mmCIF file with all atom_site columns, C-alpha atoms in Angstrom:
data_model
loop_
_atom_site.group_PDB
_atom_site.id
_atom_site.type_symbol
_atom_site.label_atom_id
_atom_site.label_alt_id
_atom_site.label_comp_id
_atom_site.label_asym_id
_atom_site.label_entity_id
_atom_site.label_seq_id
_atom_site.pdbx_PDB_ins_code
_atom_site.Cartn_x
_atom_site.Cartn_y
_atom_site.Cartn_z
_atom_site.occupancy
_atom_site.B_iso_or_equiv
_atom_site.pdbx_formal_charge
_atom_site.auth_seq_id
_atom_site.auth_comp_id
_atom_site.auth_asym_id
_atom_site.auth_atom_id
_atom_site.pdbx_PDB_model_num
ATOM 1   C CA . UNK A 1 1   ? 0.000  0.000  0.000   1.00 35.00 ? 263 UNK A CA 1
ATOM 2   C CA . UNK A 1 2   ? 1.607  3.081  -0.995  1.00 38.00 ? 264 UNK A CA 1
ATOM 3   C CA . UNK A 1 3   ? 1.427  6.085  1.370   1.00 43.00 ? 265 UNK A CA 1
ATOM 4   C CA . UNK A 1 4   ? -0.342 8.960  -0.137  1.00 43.00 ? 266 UNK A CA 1
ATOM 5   C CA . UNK A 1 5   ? 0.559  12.412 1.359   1.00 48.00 ? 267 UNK A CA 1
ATOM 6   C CA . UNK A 1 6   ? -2.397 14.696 2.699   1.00 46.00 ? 268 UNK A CA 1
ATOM 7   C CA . UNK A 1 7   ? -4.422 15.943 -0.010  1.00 51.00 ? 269 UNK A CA 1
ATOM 8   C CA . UNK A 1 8   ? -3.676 19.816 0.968   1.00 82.00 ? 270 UNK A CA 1
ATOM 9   C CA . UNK A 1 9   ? -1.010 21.583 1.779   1.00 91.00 ? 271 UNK A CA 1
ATOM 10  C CA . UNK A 1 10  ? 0.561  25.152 1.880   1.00 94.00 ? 272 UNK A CA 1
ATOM 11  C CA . UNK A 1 11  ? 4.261  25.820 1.046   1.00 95.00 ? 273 UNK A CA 1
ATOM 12  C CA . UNK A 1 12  ? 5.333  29.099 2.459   1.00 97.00 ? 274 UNK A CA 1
ATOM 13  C CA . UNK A 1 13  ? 8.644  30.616 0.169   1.00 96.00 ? 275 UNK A CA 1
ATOM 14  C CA . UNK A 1 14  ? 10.639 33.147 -0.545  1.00 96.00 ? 276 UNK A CA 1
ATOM 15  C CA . UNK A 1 15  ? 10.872 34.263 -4.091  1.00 96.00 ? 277 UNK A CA 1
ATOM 16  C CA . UNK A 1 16  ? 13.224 37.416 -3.432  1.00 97.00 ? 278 UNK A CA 1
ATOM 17  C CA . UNK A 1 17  ? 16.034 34.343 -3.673  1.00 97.00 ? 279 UNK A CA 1
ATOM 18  C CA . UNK A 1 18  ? 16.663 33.400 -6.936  1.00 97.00 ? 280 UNK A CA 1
ATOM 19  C CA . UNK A 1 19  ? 17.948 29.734 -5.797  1.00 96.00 ? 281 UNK A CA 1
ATOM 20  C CA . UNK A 1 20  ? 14.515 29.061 -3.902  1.00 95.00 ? 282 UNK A CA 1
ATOM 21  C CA . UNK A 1 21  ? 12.468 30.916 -6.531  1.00 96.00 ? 283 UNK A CA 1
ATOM 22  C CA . UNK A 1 22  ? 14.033 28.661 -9.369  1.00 96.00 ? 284 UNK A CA 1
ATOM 23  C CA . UNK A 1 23  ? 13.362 24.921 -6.910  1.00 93.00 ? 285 UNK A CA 1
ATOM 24  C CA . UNK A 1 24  ? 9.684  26.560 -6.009  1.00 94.00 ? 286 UNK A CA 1
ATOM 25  C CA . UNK A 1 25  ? 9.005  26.914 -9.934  1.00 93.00 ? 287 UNK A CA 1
ATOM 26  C CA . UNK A 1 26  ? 10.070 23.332 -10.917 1.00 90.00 ? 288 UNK A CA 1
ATOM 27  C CA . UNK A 1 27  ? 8.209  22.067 -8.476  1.00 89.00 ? 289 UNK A CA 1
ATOM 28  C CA . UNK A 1 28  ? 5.001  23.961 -9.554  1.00 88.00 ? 290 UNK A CA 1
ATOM 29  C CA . UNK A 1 29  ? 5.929  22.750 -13.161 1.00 86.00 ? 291 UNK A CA 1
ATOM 30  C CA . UNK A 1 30  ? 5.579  19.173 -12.145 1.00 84.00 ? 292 UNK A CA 1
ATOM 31  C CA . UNK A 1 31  ? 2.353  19.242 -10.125 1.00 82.00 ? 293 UNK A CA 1
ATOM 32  C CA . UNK A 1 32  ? -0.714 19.705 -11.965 1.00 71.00 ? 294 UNK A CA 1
ATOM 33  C CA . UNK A 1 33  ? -2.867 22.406 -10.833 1.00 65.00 ? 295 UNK A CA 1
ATOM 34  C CA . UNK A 1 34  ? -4.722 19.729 -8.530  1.00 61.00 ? 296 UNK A CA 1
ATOM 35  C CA . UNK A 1 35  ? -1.787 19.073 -6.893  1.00 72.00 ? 297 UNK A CA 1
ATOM 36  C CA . UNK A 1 36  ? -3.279 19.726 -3.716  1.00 81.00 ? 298 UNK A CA 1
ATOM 37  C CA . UNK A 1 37  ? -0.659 22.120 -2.784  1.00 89.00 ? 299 UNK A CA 1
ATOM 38  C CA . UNK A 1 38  ? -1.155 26.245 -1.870  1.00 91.00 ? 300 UNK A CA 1
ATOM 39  C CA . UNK A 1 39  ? 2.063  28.476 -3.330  1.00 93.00 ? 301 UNK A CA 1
ATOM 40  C CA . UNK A 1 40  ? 2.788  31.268 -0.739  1.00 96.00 ? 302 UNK A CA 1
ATOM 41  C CA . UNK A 1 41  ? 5.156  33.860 -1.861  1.00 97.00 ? 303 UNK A CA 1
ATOM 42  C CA . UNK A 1 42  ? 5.704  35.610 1.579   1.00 97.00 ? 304 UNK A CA 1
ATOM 43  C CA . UNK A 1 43  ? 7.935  38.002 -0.346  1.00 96.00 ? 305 UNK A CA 1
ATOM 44  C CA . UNK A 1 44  ? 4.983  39.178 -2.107  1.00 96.00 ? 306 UNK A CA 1
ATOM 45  C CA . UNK A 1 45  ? 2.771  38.394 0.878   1.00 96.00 ? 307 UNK A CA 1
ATOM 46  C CA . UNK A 1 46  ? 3.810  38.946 3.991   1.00 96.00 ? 308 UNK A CA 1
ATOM 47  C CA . UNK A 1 47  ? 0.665  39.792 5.850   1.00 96.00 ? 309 UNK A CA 1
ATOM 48  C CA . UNK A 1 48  ? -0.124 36.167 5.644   1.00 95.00 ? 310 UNK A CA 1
ATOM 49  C CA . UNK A 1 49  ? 2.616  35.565 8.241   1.00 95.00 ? 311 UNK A CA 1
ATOM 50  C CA . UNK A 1 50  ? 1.445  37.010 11.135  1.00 92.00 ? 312 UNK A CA 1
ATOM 51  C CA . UNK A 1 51  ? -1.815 35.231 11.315  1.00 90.00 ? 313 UNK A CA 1
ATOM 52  C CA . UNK A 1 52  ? 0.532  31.621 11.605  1.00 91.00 ? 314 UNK A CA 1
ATOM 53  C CA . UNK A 1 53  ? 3.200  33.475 14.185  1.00 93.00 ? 315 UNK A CA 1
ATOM 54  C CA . UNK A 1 54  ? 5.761  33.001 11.546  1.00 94.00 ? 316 UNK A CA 1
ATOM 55  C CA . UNK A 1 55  ? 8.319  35.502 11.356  1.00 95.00 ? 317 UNK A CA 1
ATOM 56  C CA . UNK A 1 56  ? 9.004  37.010 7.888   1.00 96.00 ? 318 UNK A CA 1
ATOM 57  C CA . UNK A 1 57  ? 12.676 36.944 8.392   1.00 96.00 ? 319 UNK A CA 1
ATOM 58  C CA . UNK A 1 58  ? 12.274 32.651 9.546   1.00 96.00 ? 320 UNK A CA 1
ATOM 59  C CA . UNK A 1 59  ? 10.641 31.688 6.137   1.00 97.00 ? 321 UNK A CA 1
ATOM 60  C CA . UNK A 1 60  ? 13.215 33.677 3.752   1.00 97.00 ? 322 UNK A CA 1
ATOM 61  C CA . UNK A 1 61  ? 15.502 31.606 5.628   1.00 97.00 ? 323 UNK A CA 1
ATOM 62  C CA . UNK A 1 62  ? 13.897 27.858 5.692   1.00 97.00 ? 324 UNK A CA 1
ATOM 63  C CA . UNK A 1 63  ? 10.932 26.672 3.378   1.00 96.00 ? 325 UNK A CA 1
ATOM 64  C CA . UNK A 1 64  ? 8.091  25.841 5.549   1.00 97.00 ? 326 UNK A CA 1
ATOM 65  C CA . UNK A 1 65  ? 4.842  23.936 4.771   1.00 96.00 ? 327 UNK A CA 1
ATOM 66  C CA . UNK A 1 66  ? 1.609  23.554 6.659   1.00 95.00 ? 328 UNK A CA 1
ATOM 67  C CA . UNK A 1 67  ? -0.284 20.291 6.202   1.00 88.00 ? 329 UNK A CA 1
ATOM 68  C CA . UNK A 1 68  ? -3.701 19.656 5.584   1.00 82.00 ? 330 UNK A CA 1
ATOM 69  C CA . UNK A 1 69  ? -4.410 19.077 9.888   1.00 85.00 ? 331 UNK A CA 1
ATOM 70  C CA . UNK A 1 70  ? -2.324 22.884 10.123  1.00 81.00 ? 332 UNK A CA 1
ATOM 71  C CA . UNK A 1 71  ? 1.147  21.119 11.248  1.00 92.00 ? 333 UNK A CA 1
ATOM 72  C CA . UNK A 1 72  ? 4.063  23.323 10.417  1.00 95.00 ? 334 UNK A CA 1
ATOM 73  C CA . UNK A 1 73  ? 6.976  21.467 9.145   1.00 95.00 ? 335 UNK A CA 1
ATOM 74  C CA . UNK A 1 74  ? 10.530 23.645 8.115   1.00 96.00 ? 336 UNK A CA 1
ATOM 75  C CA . UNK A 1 75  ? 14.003 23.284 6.306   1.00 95.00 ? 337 UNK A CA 1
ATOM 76  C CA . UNK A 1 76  ? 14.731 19.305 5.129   1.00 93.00 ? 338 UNK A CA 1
ATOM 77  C CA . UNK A 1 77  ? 11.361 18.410 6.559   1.00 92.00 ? 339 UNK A CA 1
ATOM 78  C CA . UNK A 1 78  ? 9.463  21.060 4.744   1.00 94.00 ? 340 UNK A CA 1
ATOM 79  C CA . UNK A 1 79  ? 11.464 20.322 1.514   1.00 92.00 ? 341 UNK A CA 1
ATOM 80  C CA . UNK A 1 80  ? 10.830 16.727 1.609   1.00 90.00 ? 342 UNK A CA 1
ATOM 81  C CA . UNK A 1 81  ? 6.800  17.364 2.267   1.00 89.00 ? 343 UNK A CA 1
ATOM 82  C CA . UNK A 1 82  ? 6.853  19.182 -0.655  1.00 89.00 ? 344 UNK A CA 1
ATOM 83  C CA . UNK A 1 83  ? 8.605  16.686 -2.758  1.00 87.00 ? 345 UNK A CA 1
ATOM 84  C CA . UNK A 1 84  ? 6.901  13.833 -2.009  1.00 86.00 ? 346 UNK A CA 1
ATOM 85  C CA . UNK A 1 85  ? 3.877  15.804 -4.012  1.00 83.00 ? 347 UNK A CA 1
ATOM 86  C CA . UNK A 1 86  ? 5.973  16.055 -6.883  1.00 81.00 ? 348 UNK A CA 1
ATOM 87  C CA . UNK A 1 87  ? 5.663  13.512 -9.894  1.00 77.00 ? 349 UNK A CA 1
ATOM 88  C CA . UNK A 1 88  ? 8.686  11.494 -10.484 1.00 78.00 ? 350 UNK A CA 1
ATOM 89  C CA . UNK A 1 89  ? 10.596 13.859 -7.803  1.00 78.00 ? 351 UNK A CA 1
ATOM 90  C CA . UNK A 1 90  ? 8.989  11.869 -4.920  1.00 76.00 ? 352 UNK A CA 1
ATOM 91  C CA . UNK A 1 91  ? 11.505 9.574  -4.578  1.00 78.00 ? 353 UNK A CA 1
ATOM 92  C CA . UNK A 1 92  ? 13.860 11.960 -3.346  1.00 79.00 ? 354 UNK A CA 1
ATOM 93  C CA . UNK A 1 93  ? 11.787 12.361 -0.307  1.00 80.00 ? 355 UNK A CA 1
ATOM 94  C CA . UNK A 1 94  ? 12.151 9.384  1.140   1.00 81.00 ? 356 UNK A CA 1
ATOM 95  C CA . UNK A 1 95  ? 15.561 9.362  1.877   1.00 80.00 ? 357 UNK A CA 1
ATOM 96  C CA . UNK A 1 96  ? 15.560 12.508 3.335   1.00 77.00 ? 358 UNK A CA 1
ATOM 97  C CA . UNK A 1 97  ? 13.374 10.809 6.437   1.00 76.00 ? 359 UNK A CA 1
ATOM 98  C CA . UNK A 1 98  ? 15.522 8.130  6.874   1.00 80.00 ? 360 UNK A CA 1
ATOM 99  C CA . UNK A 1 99  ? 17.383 7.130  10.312  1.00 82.00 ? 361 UNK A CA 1
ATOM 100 C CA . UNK A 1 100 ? 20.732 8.592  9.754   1.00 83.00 ? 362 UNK A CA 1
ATOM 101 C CA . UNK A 1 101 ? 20.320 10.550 6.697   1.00 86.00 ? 363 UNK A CA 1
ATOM 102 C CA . UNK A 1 102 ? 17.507 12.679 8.663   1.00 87.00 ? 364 UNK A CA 1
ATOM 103 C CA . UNK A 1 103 ? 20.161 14.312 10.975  1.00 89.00 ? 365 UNK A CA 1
ATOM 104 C CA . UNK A 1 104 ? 22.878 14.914 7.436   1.00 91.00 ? 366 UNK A CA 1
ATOM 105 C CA . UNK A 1 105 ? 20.036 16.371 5.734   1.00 91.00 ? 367 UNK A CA 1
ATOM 106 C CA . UNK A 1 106 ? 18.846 18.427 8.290   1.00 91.00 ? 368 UNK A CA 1
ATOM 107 C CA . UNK A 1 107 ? 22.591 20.125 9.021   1.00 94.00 ? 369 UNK A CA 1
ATOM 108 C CA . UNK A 1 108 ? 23.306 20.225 5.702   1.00 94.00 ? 370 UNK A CA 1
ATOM 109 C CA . UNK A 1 109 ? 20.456 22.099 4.844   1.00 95.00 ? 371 UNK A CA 1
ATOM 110 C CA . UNK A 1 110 ? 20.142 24.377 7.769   1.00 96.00 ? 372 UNK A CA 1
ATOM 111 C CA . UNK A 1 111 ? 24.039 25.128 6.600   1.00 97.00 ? 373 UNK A CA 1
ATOM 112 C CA . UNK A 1 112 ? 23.012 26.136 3.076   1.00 97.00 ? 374 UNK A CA 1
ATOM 113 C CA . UNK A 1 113 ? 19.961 27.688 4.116   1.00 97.00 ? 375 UNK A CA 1
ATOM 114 C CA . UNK A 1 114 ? 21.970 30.138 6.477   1.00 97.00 ? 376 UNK A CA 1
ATOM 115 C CA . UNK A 1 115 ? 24.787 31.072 3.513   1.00 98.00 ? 377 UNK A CA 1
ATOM 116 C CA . UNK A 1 116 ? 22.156 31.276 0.930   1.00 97.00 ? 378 UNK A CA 1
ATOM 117 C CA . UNK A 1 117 ? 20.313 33.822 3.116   1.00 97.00 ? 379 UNK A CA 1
ATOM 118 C CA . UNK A 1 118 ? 23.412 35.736 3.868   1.00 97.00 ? 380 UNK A CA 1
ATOM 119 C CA . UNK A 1 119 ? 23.828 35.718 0.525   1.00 97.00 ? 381 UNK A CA 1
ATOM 120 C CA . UNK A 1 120 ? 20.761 37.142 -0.400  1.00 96.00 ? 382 UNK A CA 1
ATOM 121 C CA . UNK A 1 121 ? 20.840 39.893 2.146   1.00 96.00 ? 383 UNK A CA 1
ATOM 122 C CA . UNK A 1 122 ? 24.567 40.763 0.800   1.00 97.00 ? 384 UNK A CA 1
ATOM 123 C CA . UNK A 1 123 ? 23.067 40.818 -2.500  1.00 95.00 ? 385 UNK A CA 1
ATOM 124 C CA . UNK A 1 124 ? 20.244 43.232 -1.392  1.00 95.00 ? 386 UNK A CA 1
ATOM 125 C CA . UNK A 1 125 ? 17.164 41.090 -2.548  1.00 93.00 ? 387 UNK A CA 1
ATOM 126 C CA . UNK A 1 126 ? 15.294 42.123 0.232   1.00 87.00 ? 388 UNK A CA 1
#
């Protein structure tokens, strides 16, 4: 039986970042418009934050995605709800969860996600 991810979701980005912009687009590419899956640009909306308690500054940093039951998930978690959605792409999130991997992924992401936002800053995108 194959598990079947919730049938709604909402990913919260950033598209001031070219690098998450660009991953956010394929994605969207992939999933057909039924995908069951919300596309928040908090750079364009940012209003929509403060309702959830997210900080702004938070979800330029790490993608974050609320399931269907409201759970927040961020970073390597986030990324790998969202990919699971993803035709032919799903794959890659199961190895993200595994025992092991789950604590690599999760500092090497929170690494990249911390240079690519000091990048952005440096760069002035927002």
């Amino acid at each position: 039986m194959r598990n079947t991810p919730n049938p709604t979701a909402t990913v919260y980005y950033n598209s001031a970042c070219p690098v998450c912009d660009a991953g956010i687009c394929a994605m969207r590419e992939r999933l057909a418009a039924d995908g069951g899956v919300q596309w928040v640009d908090v750079h364009q909306h940012p209003e929509v934050l403060g309702a959830l308690g997210l900080d702004l500054e938070a979800v330029r940093e790490r993608l974050h995605v609320a399931d269907g039951q409201g759970r927040m998930q961020v970073g390597a978690d986030a990324l790998a709800a969202t990919l699971r959605r993803v035709p032919r792409w799903g794959w890659l999130a199961a190895p993200l969860r595994w025992w092991g991997l789950r604590r690599i992924t999760d500092l090497f992401y929170n690494a990249f996600a911390r240079r690519l936002y000091r990048w952005n800053r440096a760069q002035g995108h927002w």
